JSON list of C-alpha atoms in Angstrom, two decimals:
[
{"chain": "A", "resi": 1, "resn": "MET", "atom": "CA", "xyz": [10.81, -7.72, -5.35]},
{"chain": "A", "resi": 2, "resn": "LEU", "atom": "CA", "xyz": [8.42, -10.44, -6.40]},
{"chain": "A", "resi": 3, "resn": "ALA", "atom": "CA", "xyz": [4.99, -10.46, -4.81]},
{"chain": "A", "resi": 4, "resn": "ARG", "atom": "CA", "xyz": [5.70, -13.77, -3.11]},
{"chain": "A", "resi": 5, "resn": "GLU", "atom": "CA", "xyz": [8.97, -12.68, -1.53]},
{"chain": "A", "resi": 6, "resn": "LYS", "atom": "CA", "xyz": [8.99, -11.91, 2.15]},
{"chain": "A", "resi": 7, "resn": "PRO", "atom": "CA", "xyz": [9.02, -8.23, 3.05]},
{"chain": "A", "resi": 8, "resn": "LYS", "atom": "CA", "xyz": [12.48, -6.83, 3.80]},
{"chain": "A", "resi": 9, "resn": "GLY", "atom": "CA", "xyz": [13.95, -3.64, 5.20]},
{"chain": "A", "resi": 10, "resn": "SER", "atom": "CA", "xyz": [12.82, -1.36, 7.96]},
{"chain": "A", "resi": 11, "resn": "GLY", "atom": "CA", "xyz": [9.49, 0.25, 8.80]},
{"chain": "A", "resi": 12, "resn": "LEU", "atom": "CA", "xyz": [6.98, -0.72, 6.15]},
{"chain": "A", "resi": 13, "resn": "GLY", "atom": "CA", "xyz": [9.44, -3.05, 4.49]},
{"chain": "A", "resi": 14, "resn": "LYS", "atom": "CA", "xyz": [9.22, -5.40, 7.46]},
{"chain": "A", "resi": 15, "resn": "ILE", "atom": "CA", "xyz": [5.44, -5.50, 7.38]},
{"chain": "A", "resi": 16, "resn": "LEU", "atom": "CA", "xyz": [4.14, -4.95, 3.85]},
{"chain": "A", "resi": 17, "resn": "PHE", "atom": "CA", "xyz": [5.10, -6.24, 0.45]},
{"chain": "A", "resi": 18, "resn": "ARG", "atom": "CA", "xyz": [6.13, -3.63, -2.10]},
{"chain": "A", "resi": 19, "resn": "ARG", "atom": "CA", "xyz": [2.76, -3.78, -3.86]},
{"chain": "A", "resi": 20, "resn": "GLU", "atom": "CA", "xyz": [0.97, -3.33, -0.53]},
{"chain": "A", "resi": 21, "resn": "GLN", "atom": "CA", "xyz": [3.16, -0.30, 0.16]},
{"chain": "A", "resi": 22, "resn": "GLU", "atom": "CA", "xyz": [2.17, 1.10, -3.21]},
{"chain": "A", "resi": 23, "resn": "ILE", "atom": "CA", "xyz": [-1.52, 0.51, -2.49]},
{"chain": "A", "resi": 24, "resn": "LEU", "atom": "CA", "xyz": [-1.16, 2.16, 0.91]},
{"chain": "A", "resi": 25, "resn": "SER", "atom": "CA", "xyz": [0.45, 5.20, -0.69]},
{"chain": "A", "resi": 26, "resn": "HIS", "atom": "CA", "xyz": [-2.47, 5.53, -3.08]},
{"chain": "A", "resi": 27, "resn": "ILE", "atom": "CA", "xyz": [-4.98, 5.11, -0.23]},
{"chain": "A", "resi": 28, "resn": "LEU", "atom": "CA", "xyz": [-3.27, 7.90, 1.70]},
{"chain": "A", "resi": 29, "resn": "LEU", "atom": "CA", "xyz": [-3.51, 10.08, -1.40]},
{"chain": "A", "resi": 30, "resn": "GLY", "atom": "CA", "xyz": [-7.26, 9.52, -1.41]},
{"chain": "A", "resi": 31, "resn": "LYS", "atom": "CA", "xyz": [-7.43, 7.27, -4.48]},
{"chain": "A", "resi": 32, "resn": "THR", "atom": "CA", "xyz": [-10.41, 4.96, -4.89]},
{"chain": "A", "resi": 33, "resn": "ASN", "atom": "CA", "xyz": [-10.01, 1.27, -5.72]},
{"chain": "A", "resi": 34, "resn": "ARG", "atom": "CA", "xyz": [-11.11, 2.02, -9.29]},
{"chain": "A", "resi": 35, "resn": "GLU", "atom": "CA", "xyz": [-8.56, 4.84, -9.67]},
{"chain": "A", "resi": 36, "resn": "MET", "atom": "CA", "xyz": [-5.81, 2.59, -8.30]},
{"chain": "A", "resi": 37, "resn": "SER", "atom": "CA", "xyz": [-6.89, -0.17, -10.66]},
{"chain": "A", "resi": 38, "resn": "GLU", "atom": "CA", "xyz": [-6.52, 2.11, -13.65]},
{"chain": "A", "resi": 39, "resn": "LEU", "atom": "CA", "xyz": [-3.20, 3.57, -12.48]},
{"chain": "A", "resi": 40, "resn": "ILE", "atom": "CA", "xyz": [-1.54, 0.28, -11.53]},
{"chain": "A", "resi": 41, "resn": "LYS", "atom": "CA", "xyz": [-3.16, -1.82, -14.28]},
{"chain": "A", "resi": 42, "resn": "LEU", "atom": "CA", "xyz": [-4.59, -4.42, -11.90]},
{"chain": "A", "resi": 43, "resn": "SER", "atom": "CA", "xyz": [-8.18, -5.58, -11.57]},
{"chain": "A", "resi": 44, "resn": "PRO", "atom": "CA", "xyz": [-10.34, -3.81, -8.99]},
{"chain": "A", "resi": 45, "resn": "ARG", "atom": "CA", "xyz": [-10.70, -7.12, -7.13]},
{"chain": "A", "resi": 46, "resn": "THR", "atom": "CA", "xyz": [-6.92, -7.45, -6.85]},
{"chain": "A", "resi": 47, "resn": "ILE", "atom": "CA", "xyz": [-6.75, -3.90, -5.49]},
{"chain": "A", "resi": 48, "resn": "GLU", "atom": "CA", "xyz": [-9.45, -4.77, -2.95]},
{"chain": "A", "resi": 49, "resn": "SER", "atom": "CA", "xyz": [-7.45, -7.81, -1.88]},
{"chain": "A", "resi": 50, "resn": "HIS", "atom": "CA", "xyz": [-4.24, -5.80, -1.42]},
{"chain": "A", "resi": 51, "resn": "ARG", "atom": "CA", "xyz": [-6.16, -3.09, 0.44]},
{"chain": "A", "resi": 52, "resn": "ALA", "atom": "CA", "xyz": [-7.67, -5.69, 2.80]},
{"chain": "A", "resi": 53, "resn": "ASN", "atom": "CA", "xyz": [-4.22, -7.17, 3.44]},
{"chain": "A", "resi": 54, "resn": "VAL", "atom": "CA", "xyz": [-2.79, -3.74, 4.27]},
{"chain": "A", "resi": 55, "resn": "MET", "atom": "CA", "xyz": [-5.64, -2.97, 6.64]},
{"chain": "A", "resi": 56, "resn": "THR", "atom": "CA", "xyz": [-5.29, -6.34, 8.36]},
{"chain": "A", "resi": 57, "resn": "LYS", "atom": "CA", "xyz": [-1.51, -6.07, 8.73]},
{"chain": "A", "resi": 58, "resn": "LEU", "atom": "CA", "xyz": [-1.70, -2.53, 10.11]},
{"chain": "A", "resi": 59, "resn": "VAL", "atom": "CA", "xyz": [-4.79, -3.32, 12.22]},
{"chain": "A", "resi": 60, "resn": "ALA", "atom": "CA", "xyz": [-6.83, -0.49, 10.73]},
{"chain": "A", "resi": 61, "resn": "THR", "atom": "CA", "xyz": [-10.49, -0.26, 9.80]},
{"chain": "A", "resi": 62, "resn": "ASN", "atom": "CA", "xyz": [-10.35, 2.85, 7.59]},
{"chain": "A", "resi": 63, "resn": "ALA", "atom": "CA", "xyz": [-7.99, 5.19, 5.72]},
{"chain": "A", "resi": 64, "resn": "THR", "atom": "CA", "xyz": [-7.75, 7.55, 8.70]},
{"chain": "A", "resi": 65, "resn": "GLU", "atom": "CA", "xyz": [-6.45, 4.75, 10.89]},
{"chain": "A", "resi": 66, "resn": "LEU", "atom": "CA", "xyz": [-4.04, 3.72, 8.13]},
{"chain": "A", "resi": 67, "resn": "ALA", "atom": "CA", "xyz": [-2.64, 7.25, 8.03]},
{"chain": "A", "resi": 68, "resn": "ALA", "atom": "CA", "xyz": [-2.21, 7.26, 11.81]},
{"chain": "A", "resi": 69, "resn": "LYS", "atom": "CA", "xyz": [-0.45, 3.88, 11.75]},
{"chain": "A", "resi": 70, "resn": "ALA", "atom": "CA", "xyz": [1.82, 5.02, 8.92]},
{"chain": "A", "resi": 71, "resn": "ASP", "atom": "CA", "xyz": [2.77, 8.05, 11.02]},
{"chain": "A", "resi": 72, "resn": "LEU", "atom": "CA", "xyz": [3.47, 5.84, 14.03]},
{"chain": "A", "resi": 73, "resn": "TYR", "atom": "CA", "xyz": [5.79, 3.64, 12.01]},
{"chain": "A", "resi": 74, "resn": "ASP", "atom": "CA", "xyz": [7.52, 6.75, 10.62]},
{"chain": "A", "resi": 75, "resn": "LEU", "atom": "CA", "xyz": [7.26, 4.89, 7.37]},
{"chain": "A", "resi": 76, "resn": "GLY", "atom": "CA", "xyz": [8.56, 7.42, 4.90]},
{"chain": "A", "resi": 77, "resn": "LEU", "atom": "CA", "xyz": [5.96, 6.19, 2.41]},
{"chain": "A", "resi": 78, "resn": "PHE", "atom": "CA", "xyz": [6.89, 8.66, -0.23]},
{"chain": "A", "resi": 79, "resn": "THR", "atom": "CA", "xyz": [10.39, 7.25, -0.50]},
{"chain": "A", "resi": 80, "resn": "ILE", "atom": "CA", "xyz": [8.79, 4.74, -2.87]},
{"chain": "A", "resi": 81, "resn": "SER", "atom": "CA", "xyz": [7.64, 7.55, -5.14]},
{"chain": "A", "resi": 82, "resn": "ARG", "atom": "CA", "xyz": [10.23, 6.67, -7.78]},
{"chain": "A", "resi": 83, "resn": "ALA", "atom": "CA", "xyz": [8.68, 3.24, -8.23]},
{"chain": "A", "resi": 84, "resn": "THR", "atom": "CA", "xyz": [5.07, 4.43, -8.19]},
{"chain": "A", "resi": 85, "resn": "GLY", "atom": "CA", "xyz": [5.35, 7.81, -9.86]},
{"chain": "A", "resi": 86, "resn": "LEU", "atom": "CA", "xyz": [3.81, 9.42, -6.78]},
{"chain": "A", "resi": 87, "resn": "SER", "atom": "CA", "xyz": [5.11, 12.61, -5.26]},
{"chain": "A", "resi": 88, "resn": "PRO", "atom": "CA", "xyz": [4.83, 13.77, -1.65]}
]
């Protein structure tokens, strides 16, 4: 999926773009913006922007709230582990 395409699917797919889902997965794993930047090969500022978008879309002010919202959506975040290299 291209970054400019509308989100598709169910759960997270209806709310977040694929890259935002990836960023959210890293946040829930406790990664810092710098760590995500190095892993994903994006600038720290781009990571910050994606992180802000995720927090706005899920109406959360911190990682704890993001985790709670993810649980509410029953998002199955780790189903994207093949694309990100993350494991549950």
